[in-house]
XYZ file of C-alpha atoms in Angstrom:
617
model
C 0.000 0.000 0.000
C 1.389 3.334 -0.850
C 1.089 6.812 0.032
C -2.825 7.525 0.333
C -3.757 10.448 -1.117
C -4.478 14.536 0.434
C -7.785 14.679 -0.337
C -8.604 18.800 -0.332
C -11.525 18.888 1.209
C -9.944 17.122 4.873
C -8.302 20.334 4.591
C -11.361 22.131 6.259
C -12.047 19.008 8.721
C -8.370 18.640 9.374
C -8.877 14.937 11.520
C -5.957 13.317 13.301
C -6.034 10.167 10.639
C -5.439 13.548 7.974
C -2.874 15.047 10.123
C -0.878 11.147 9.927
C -1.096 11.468 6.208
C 0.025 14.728 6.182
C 2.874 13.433 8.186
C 3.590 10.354 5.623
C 3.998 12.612 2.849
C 6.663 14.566 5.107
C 8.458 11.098 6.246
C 8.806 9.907 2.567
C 9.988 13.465 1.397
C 12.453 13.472 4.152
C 13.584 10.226 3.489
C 14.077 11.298 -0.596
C 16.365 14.266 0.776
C 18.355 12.087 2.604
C 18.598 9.564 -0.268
C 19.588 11.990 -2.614
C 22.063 14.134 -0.382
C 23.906 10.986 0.166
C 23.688 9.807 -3.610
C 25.237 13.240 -4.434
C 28.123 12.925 -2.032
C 28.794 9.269 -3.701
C 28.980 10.467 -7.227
C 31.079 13.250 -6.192
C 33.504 10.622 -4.730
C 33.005 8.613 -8.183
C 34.506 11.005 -9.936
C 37.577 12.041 -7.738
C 38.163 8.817 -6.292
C 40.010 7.123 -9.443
C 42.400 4.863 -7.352
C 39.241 3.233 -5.173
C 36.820 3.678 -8.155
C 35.684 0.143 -8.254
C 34.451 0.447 -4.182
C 33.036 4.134 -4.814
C 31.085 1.945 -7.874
C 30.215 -0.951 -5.198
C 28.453 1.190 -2.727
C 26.538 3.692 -5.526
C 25.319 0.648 -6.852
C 23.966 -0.582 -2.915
C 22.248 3.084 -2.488
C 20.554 2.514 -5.920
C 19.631 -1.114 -5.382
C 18.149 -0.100 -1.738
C 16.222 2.621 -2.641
C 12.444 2.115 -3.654
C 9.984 5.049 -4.704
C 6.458 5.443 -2.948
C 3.721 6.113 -4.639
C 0.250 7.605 -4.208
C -2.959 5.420 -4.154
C -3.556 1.503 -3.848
C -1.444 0.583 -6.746
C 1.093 1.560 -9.151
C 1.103 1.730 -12.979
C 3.611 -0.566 -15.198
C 5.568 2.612 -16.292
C 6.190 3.265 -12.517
C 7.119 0.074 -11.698
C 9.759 0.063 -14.097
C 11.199 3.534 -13.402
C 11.306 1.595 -9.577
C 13.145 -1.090 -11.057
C 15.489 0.776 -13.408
C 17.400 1.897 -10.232
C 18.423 -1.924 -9.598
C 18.758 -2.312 -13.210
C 21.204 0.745 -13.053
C 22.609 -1.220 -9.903
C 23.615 -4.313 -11.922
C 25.371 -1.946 -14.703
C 27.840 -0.845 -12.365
C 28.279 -4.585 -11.032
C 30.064 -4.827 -14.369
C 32.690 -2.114 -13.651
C 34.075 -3.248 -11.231
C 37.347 -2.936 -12.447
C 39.241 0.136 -12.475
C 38.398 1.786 -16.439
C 39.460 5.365 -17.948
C 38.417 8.661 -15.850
C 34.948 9.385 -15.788
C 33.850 12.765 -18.063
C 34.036 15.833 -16.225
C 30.490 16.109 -17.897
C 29.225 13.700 -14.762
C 28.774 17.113 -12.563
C 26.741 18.621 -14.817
C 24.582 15.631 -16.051
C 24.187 14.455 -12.123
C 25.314 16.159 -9.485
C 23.695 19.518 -10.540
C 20.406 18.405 -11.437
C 19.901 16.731 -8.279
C 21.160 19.603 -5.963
C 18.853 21.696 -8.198
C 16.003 19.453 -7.643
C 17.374 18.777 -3.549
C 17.481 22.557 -2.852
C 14.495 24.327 -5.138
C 12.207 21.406 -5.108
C 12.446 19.082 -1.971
C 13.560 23.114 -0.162
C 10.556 24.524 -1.099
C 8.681 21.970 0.401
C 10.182 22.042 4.042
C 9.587 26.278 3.702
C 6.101 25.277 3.203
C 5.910 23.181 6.228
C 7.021 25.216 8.407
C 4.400 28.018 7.277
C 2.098 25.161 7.902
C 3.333 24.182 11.174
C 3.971 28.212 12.097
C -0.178 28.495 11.315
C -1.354 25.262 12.514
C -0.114 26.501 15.910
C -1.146 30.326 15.358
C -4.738 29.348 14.341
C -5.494 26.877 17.173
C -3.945 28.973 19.861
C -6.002 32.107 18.327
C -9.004 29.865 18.837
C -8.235 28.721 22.277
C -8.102 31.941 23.237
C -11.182 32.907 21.312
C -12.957 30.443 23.150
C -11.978 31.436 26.971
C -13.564 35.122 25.817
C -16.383 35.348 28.263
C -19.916 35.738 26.809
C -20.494 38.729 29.056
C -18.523 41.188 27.288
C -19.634 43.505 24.819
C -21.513 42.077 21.679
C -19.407 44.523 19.268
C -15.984 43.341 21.194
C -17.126 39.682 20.368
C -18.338 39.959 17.183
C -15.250 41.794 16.227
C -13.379 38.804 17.809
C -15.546 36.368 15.600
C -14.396 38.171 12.323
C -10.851 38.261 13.578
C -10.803 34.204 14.117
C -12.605 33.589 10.919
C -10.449 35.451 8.690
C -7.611 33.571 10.716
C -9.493 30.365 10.117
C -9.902 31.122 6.454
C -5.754 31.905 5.840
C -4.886 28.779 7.829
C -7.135 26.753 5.486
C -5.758 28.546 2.189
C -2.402 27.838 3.185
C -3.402 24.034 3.990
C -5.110 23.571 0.578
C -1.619 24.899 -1.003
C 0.437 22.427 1.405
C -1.726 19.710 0.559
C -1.006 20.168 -3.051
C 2.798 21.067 -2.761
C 3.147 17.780 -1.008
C 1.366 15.662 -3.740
C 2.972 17.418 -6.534
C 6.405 16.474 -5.328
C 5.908 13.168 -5.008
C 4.957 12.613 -8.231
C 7.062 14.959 -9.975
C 10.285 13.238 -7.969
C 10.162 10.119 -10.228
C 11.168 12.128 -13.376
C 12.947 14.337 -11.987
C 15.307 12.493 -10.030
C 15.406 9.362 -12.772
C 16.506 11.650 -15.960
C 20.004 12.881 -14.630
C 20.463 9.530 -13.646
C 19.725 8.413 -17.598
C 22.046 11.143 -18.494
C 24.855 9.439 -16.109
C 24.704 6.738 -17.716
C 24.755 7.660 -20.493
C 28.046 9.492 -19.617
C 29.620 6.754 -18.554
C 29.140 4.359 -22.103
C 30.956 7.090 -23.544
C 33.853 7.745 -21.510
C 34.676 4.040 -20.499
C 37.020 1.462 -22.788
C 33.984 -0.599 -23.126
C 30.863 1.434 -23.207
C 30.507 1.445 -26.562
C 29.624 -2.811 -26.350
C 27.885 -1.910 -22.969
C 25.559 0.890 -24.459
C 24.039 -1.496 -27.075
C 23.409 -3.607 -24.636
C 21.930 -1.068 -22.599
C 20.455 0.451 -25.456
C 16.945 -1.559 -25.591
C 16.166 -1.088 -22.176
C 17.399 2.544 -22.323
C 14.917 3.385 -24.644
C 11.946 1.443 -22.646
C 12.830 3.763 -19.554
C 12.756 6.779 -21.815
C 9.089 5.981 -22.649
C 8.494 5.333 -19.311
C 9.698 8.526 -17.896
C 7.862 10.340 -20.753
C 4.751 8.396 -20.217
C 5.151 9.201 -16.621
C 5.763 12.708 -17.163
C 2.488 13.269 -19.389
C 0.495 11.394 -16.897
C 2.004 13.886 -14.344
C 1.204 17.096 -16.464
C -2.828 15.637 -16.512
C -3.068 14.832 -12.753
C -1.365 18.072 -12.093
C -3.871 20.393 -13.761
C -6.744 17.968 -12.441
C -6.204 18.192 -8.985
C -5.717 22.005 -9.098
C -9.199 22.707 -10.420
C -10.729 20.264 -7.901
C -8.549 22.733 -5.292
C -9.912 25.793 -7.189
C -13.152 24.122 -7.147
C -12.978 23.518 -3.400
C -11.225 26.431 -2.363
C -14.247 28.641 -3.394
C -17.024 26.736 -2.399
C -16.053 24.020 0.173
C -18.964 23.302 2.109
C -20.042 21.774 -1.454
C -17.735 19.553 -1.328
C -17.427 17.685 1.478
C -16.421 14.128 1.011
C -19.733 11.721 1.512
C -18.324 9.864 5.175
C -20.089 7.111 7.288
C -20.473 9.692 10.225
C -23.710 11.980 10.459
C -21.883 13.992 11.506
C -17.811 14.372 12.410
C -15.356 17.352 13.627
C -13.476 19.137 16.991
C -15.301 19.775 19.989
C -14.060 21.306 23.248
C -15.712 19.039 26.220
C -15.814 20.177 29.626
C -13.988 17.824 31.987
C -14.873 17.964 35.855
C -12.908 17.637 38.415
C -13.104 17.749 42.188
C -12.626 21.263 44.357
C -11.428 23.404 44.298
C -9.705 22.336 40.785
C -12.773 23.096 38.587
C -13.112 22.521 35.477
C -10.532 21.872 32.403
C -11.989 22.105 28.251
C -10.452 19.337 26.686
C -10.496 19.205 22.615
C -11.878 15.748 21.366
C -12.177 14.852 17.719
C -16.063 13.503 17.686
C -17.811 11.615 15.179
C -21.794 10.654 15.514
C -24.177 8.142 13.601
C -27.496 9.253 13.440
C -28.990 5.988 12.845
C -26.978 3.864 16.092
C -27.111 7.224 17.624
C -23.732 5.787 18.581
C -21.065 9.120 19.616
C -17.142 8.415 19.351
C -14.901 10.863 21.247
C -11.557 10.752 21.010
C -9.475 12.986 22.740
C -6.644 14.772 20.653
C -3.972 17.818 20.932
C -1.997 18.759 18.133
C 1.371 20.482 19.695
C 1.914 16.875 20.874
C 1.192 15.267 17.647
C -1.479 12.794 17.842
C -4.058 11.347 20.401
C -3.900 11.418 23.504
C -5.970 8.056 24.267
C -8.013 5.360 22.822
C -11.261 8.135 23.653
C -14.910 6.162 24.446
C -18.534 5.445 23.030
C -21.679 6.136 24.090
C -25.671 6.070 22.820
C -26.862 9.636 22.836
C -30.033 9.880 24.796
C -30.643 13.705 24.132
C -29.082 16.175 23.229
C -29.858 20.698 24.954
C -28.405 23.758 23.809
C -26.922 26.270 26.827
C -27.917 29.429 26.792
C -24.556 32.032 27.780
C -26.702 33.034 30.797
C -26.117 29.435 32.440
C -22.149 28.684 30.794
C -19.254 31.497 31.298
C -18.567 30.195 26.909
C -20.490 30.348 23.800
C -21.427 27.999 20.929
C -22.193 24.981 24.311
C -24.494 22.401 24.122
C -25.306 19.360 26.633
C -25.465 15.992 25.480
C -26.533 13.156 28.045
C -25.722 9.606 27.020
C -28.217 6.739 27.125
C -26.452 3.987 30.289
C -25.803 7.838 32.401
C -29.173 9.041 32.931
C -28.856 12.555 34.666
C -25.336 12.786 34.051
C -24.177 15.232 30.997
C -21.514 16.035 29.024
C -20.845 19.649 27.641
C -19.425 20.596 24.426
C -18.075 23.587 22.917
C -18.404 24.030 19.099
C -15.679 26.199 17.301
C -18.872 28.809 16.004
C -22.766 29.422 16.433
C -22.977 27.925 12.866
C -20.780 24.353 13.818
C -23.036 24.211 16.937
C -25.843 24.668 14.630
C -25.069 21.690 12.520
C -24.218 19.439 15.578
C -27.463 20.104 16.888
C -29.117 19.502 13.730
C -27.220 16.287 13.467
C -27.966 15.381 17.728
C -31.708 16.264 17.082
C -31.626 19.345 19.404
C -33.636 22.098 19.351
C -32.284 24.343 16.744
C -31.948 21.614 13.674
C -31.684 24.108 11.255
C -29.074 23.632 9.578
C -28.743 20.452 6.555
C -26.731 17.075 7.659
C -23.028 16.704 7.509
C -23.339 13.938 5.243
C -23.121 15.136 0.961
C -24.858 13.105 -1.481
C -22.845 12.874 -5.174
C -23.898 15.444 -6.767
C -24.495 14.398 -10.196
C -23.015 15.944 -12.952
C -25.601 18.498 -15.526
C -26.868 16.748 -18.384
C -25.382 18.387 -22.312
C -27.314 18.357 -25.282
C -24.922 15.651 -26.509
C -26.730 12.123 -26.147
C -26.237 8.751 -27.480
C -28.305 8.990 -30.213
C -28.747 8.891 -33.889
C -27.355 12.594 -34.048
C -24.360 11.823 -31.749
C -23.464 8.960 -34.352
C -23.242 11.097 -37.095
C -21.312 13.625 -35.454
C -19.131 10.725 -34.334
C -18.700 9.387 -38.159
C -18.348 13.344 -39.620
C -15.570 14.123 -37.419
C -13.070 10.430 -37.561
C -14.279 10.884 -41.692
C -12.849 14.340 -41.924
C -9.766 13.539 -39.648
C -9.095 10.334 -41.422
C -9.395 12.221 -45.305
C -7.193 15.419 -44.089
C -5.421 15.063 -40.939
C -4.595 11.449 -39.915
C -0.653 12.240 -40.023
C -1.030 15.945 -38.379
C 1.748 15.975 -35.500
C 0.455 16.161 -32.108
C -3.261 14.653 -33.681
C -5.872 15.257 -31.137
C -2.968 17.136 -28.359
C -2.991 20.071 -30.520
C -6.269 22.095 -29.951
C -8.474 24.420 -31.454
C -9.866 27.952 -30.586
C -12.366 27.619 -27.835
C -15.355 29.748 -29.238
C -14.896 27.891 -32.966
C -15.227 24.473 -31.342
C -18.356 25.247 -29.551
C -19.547 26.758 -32.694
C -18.908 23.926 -35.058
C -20.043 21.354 -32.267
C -23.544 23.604 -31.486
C -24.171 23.352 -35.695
C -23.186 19.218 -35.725
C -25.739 19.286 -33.016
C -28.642 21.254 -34.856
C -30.437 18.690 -37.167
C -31.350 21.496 -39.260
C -27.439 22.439 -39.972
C -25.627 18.992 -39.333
C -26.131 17.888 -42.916
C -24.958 21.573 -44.521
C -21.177 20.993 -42.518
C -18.942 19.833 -45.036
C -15.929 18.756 -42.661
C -13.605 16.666 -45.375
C -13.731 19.678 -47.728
C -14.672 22.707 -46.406
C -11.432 25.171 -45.251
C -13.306 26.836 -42.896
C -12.531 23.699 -40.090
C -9.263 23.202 -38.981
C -8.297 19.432 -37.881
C -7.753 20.754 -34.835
C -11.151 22.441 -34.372
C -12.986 19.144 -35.606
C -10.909 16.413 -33.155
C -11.541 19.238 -29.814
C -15.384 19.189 -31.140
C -15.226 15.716 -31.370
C -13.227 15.185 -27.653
C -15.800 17.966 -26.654
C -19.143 15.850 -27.554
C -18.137 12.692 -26.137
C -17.409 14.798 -22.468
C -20.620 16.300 -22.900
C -22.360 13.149 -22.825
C -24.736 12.819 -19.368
C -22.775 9.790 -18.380
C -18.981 8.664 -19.680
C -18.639 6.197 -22.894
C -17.848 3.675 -20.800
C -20.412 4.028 -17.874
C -20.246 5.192 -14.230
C -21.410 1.613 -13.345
C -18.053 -0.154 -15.005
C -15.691 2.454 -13.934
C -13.998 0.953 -10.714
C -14.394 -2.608 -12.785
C -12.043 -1.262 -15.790
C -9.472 0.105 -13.286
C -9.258 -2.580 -11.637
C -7.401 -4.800 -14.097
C -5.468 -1.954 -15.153
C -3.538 -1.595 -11.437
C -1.988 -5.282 -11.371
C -1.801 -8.848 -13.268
C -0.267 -10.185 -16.630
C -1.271 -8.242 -19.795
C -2.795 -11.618 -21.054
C -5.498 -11.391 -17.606
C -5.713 -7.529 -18.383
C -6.431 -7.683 -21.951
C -9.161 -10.678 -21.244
C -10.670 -8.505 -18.189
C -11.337 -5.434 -20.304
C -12.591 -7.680 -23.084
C -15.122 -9.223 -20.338
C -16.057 -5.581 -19.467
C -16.223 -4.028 -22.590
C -19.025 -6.443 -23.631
C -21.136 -5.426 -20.294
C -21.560 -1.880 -21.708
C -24.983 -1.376 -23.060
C -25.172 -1.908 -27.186
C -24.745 1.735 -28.166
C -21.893 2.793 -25.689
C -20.726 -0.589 -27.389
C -20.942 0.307 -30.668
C -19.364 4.031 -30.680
C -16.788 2.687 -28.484
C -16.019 0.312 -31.457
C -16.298 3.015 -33.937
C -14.093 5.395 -32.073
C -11.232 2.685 -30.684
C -11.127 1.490 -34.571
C -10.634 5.696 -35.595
C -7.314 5.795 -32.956
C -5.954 2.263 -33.673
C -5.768 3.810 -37.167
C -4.226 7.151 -35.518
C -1.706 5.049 -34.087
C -0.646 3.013 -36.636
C 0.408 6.903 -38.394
C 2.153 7.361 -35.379
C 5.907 8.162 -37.201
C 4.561 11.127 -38.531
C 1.695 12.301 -36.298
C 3.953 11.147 -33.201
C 0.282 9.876 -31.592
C 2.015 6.539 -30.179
C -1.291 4.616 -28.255
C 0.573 5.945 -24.612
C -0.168 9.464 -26.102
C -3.658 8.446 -27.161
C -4.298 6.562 -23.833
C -3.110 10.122 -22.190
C -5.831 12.149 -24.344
C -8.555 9.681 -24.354
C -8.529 8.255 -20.732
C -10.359 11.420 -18.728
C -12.654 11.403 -22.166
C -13.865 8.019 -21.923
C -13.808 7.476 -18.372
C -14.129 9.888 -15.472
C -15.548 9.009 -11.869
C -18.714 9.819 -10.786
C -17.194 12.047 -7.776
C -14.154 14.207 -8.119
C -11.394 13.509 -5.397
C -7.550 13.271 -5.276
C -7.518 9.874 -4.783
C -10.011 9.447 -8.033
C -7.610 11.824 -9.937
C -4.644 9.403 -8.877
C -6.273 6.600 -10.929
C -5.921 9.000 -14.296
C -2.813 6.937 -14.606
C -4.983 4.038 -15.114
C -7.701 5.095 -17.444
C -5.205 6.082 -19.728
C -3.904 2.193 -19.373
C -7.309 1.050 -20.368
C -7.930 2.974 -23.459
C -4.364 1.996 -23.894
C -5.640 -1.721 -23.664
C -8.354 -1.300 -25.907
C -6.280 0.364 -28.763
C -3.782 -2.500 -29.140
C -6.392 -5.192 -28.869
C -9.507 -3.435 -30.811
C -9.419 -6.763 -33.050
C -9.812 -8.987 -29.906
C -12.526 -7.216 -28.539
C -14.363 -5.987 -31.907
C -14.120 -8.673 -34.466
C -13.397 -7.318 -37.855
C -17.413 -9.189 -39.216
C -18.459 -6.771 -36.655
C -20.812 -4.077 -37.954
C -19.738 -0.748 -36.824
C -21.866 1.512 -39.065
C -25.077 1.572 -36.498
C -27.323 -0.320 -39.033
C -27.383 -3.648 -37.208
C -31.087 -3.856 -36.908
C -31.644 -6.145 -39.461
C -28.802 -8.580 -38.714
C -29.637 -8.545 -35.149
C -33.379 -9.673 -35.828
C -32.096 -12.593 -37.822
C -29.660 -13.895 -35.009
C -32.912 -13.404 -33.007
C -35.223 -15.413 -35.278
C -32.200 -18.034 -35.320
C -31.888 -18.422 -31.821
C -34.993 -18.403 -30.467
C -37.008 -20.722 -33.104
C -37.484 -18.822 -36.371
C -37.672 -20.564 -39.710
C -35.921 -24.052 -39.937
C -33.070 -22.372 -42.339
C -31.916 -19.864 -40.201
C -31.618 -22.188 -37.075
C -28.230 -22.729 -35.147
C -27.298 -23.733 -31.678
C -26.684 -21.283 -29.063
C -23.187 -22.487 -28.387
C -21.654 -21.608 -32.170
C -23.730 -18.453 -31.883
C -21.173 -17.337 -29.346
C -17.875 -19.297 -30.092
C -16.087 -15.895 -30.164
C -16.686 -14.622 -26.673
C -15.789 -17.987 -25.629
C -12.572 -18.239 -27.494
C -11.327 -14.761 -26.550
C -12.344 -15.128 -22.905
């Protein structure tokens, strides 16, 4: 299991189980620095140690081999798995070398060394600033609302409303700067893998030329070499797409976050201050506990928690709500109180402090008190609005204009489908493709007024407009599935098994469409659209989750494996006697009248009827 993902949104409940990821993310980075501070220090001794240069070899060779990169989610993608493995791979190389050879290039500094103290001191650098703005808030913001709290209810309403603005305006900056945290912390760990792994290729590289047998070694090298490249570049794109996802979900979040909190098995979850008791003449002590409730078991979890000492403070208990009151100021020396009393203590109750009136709102709403006015915790999916574009005859067409015209004109265009067009024309051209009373008047193969660019970002544009994905909410999880682990032969077959659950038309334009890029590929020397690049385009078009997190975003990486699937197997999983053109009603009534008793010469048995699912499953 790997790093789990910052999701944006635990930004604004900011749990203990989020503070442990946070703290993850900070080991692992930590960790990298160390790794590559010391990898630094043994290439510098690579290159002046010439008399001991087969033990300087020995033990870079042991710091590569040891070394393993995290990664973000459940699982990791074949690309990244061999980037992890190229570092052992690089580790047997210099197994070879053990004998002393010629000088290694001056060049080494500039192809190693500098790139990684670049990356060590702007990249990994920047990070550990960021922290400790994080940390410096994180401590400013809770003692401001500590304080905040103790204010007595008695004083002026002016001095405590100004107080109020003052702590939410505090609150707001502290959660700002966590959102950017959050994202600086993700970004680096996926940008590491690239940029730490190309000054190594360089390196190496180095080194075939300047040794008395590199030349023999680098051809050896030379077909994994380019594999890694791919990898790294694949990696890199997949990187670029993630990137700019998860900063409009933080955009998104960031100005309206109460619309996006993340659907949770708690009515109701978050910090309370809860008055603890003791004997005279001690008093009484507030005590913050991180407290989650479900409304149905009426079942409340408090766990007690502090964050200067970095974690809980005890296992915390459970208890069956019986009722819960809200305090008025006149009987409590603190606002935003309320009493809860638990089901096995009749007569005995606790109090709790919420952070504001509007918190103490929504825990009473969630308790059943007496002010529920405020909607539950809890966020259904929002469901995403419906476009004009459907899966219908019209979308067909639109579908067959568009590969048509790309096909005649454009099928070796560099950068096919990457490239794309002018905003405002797209949406014009798709709006009259759309319009039965224009569609037929677009002339897309000849016409010069439609660029190849405009027509494949009006064609990308109508299949995201679609109310649900090409390949269905319902599949989604199934398709990535396969994609995270297993032998391409049990990948390939568990797409295959999946694509033919899709309903007949997503079925069908899938087949038209995956038929369209295999041929895009196959032009891929001049349009340099290899099926990676095509997976990278087509993934987030054909497949998106029905609810936008960073963990969802995270499996980008493997929708783009999927489409990559069905590109190099579109014969597997369409057979070429397979009608693509959408006029299959006829055919389809006569396998009908064959297998379910039609006339005597159009009979056959079940089992032949379907010899070619069986075969390829």
């Amino acid at each position: 299991m790997g790093l789990q993902p910052l999701e944006f949104s635990d930004c604004y409940l900011d749990s203990p189980w989020f503070r442990e990821r946070i703290r993850a993310h900070e080991a692992e980075l930590e960790r990298t620095n160390k790794f590559i501070k010391e990898l630094i220090k043994d290439g510098k001794n690579l290159i002046a140690a010439t008399k001991s240069l087969s033990a300087a070899q020995r033990k870079f060779a042991h710091s590569l081999r040891d070394f393993k990169f995290e990664f973000i989610g459940d699982a990791e993608t074949d690309d990244e798995r061999c980037i992890d493995a190229s570092l052992r791979e690089f580790s047997n190389f210099l197994k070879n070398l053990e004998e002393q050879r010629e000088i290694m290039a001056l060049s080494v500094t500039e192809t190693l060394i500098k790139p990684l103290e670049k990356f060590r001191k702007e990249q990994l650098g920047a990070v550990k600033e960021e922290k400790k703005k994080f940390d410096k808030e994180t401590e400013k913001n809770y003692s401001l609302i500590d304080k905040h709290l103790n204010l007595s209810a008695k004083k002026k309403d002016s001095h405590l409303q100004e107080a109020d603005i003052q702590v939410e305006q505090n609150r707001q900056h502290f959660y700002e700067l966590s959102l950017e945290y959050v994202c600086k912390l993700q970004e680096i760990q996926e940008r590491k893998k690239f940029e730490f792994v190309e000054p190594m290729l360089s390196f190496f590289q180095g080194m075939f030329t300047f040794y008395h047998q590199g030349h023999e070694l680098a051809k050896d090298f030379n077909h994994y070499k380019m594999e890694l490249q791919i990898n790294i570049q694949n990696t890199r794109n997949r990187f670029e797409g993630t990137r700019s996802e998860v900063e409009e979900l933080m955009n998104k979040i960031r100005q309206n976050p109460k619309d996006h909190k993340r659907a949770s098995q708690f009515t109701a979850e978050g910090y309370l201050y809860v008055q603890e008791k003791r004997p005279p003449p001690f008093g009484s002590s507030w005590v913050k506990h991180y407290c989650m409730y479900r409304k149905a078991a009426k079942k409340f979890n408090i766990i007690p928690f502090e964050h200067r000492s970095g974690g809980k403070l005890g296992d915390g208990e459970v208890f069956f709500l019986k009722e819960c009151t809200r305090r008025h100021t006149d009987s409590i020396d603190r606002r935003f109180c309320f009493d809860v009393e638990a089901a096995d203590r009749p007569g005995v109750s606790l109090t709790m402090q919420a952070f504001s009136e509007e918190e103490r709102k929504q825990w009473l709403e969630a308790l059943g008190g007496k002010e529920a006015l405020f909607p539950s915790f809890n966020r259904a999916i929002i469901p995403r609005p419906e476009g004009g574009a459907q899966l219908d005859k019209m979308g067909f067409t639109i579908l067959r204009k568009c590969i048509s015209a790309v096909e005649t004109r454009g099928i070796n265009d560099q950068g096919l489908y990457r490239v794309v067009g002018v905003s405002s024309k797209v949406q014009r051209l798709l709006s009259m493709l759309m319009d039965v009373k224009t569609c037929n008047e677009v002339d897309l193969e000849n016409s010069i007024d439609w660029e190849v660019k405009t027509i494949t970002s009006a064609l990308k544009q109508y299949l995201r407009s679609l109310p649900e994905p090409l390949m269905t909410y319902e599949l989604h999880g199934d398709f990535i599935v396969p994609a995270k682990s297993g032998s391409p032969e049990s990948r390939v077959n568990a797409v295959h098994f999946l694509v033919h659950k899709l309903p007949e038309k997503n079925k069908e334009m899938l087949d038209i469409l995956v038929k369209h890029l295999t041929n895009v590929s196959n032009h891929s020397k001049q349009n340099l659209m290899t099926v990676a690049n095509l997976g990278v385009v087509f993934g987030p078009t054909l497949m998106r989750p029905q609810e936008e997190t960073v963990a969802a975003i995270m499996d980008l990486k493997f929708q783009n494996i999927v489409v990559e699937i069905l590109i190099e197997n579109h014969e597997k999983f369409f057979p070429c006697d397979r009608r693509t053109d959408g006029r299959r009603s006829q055919s389809r009534r006569d396998r009908k009248r064959k297998d379910d008793g039609g006339p005597a010469h159009l009979r056959r048995p079940r089992l032949a009827h379907c010899s070619h699912i069986l075969i390829t499953c």
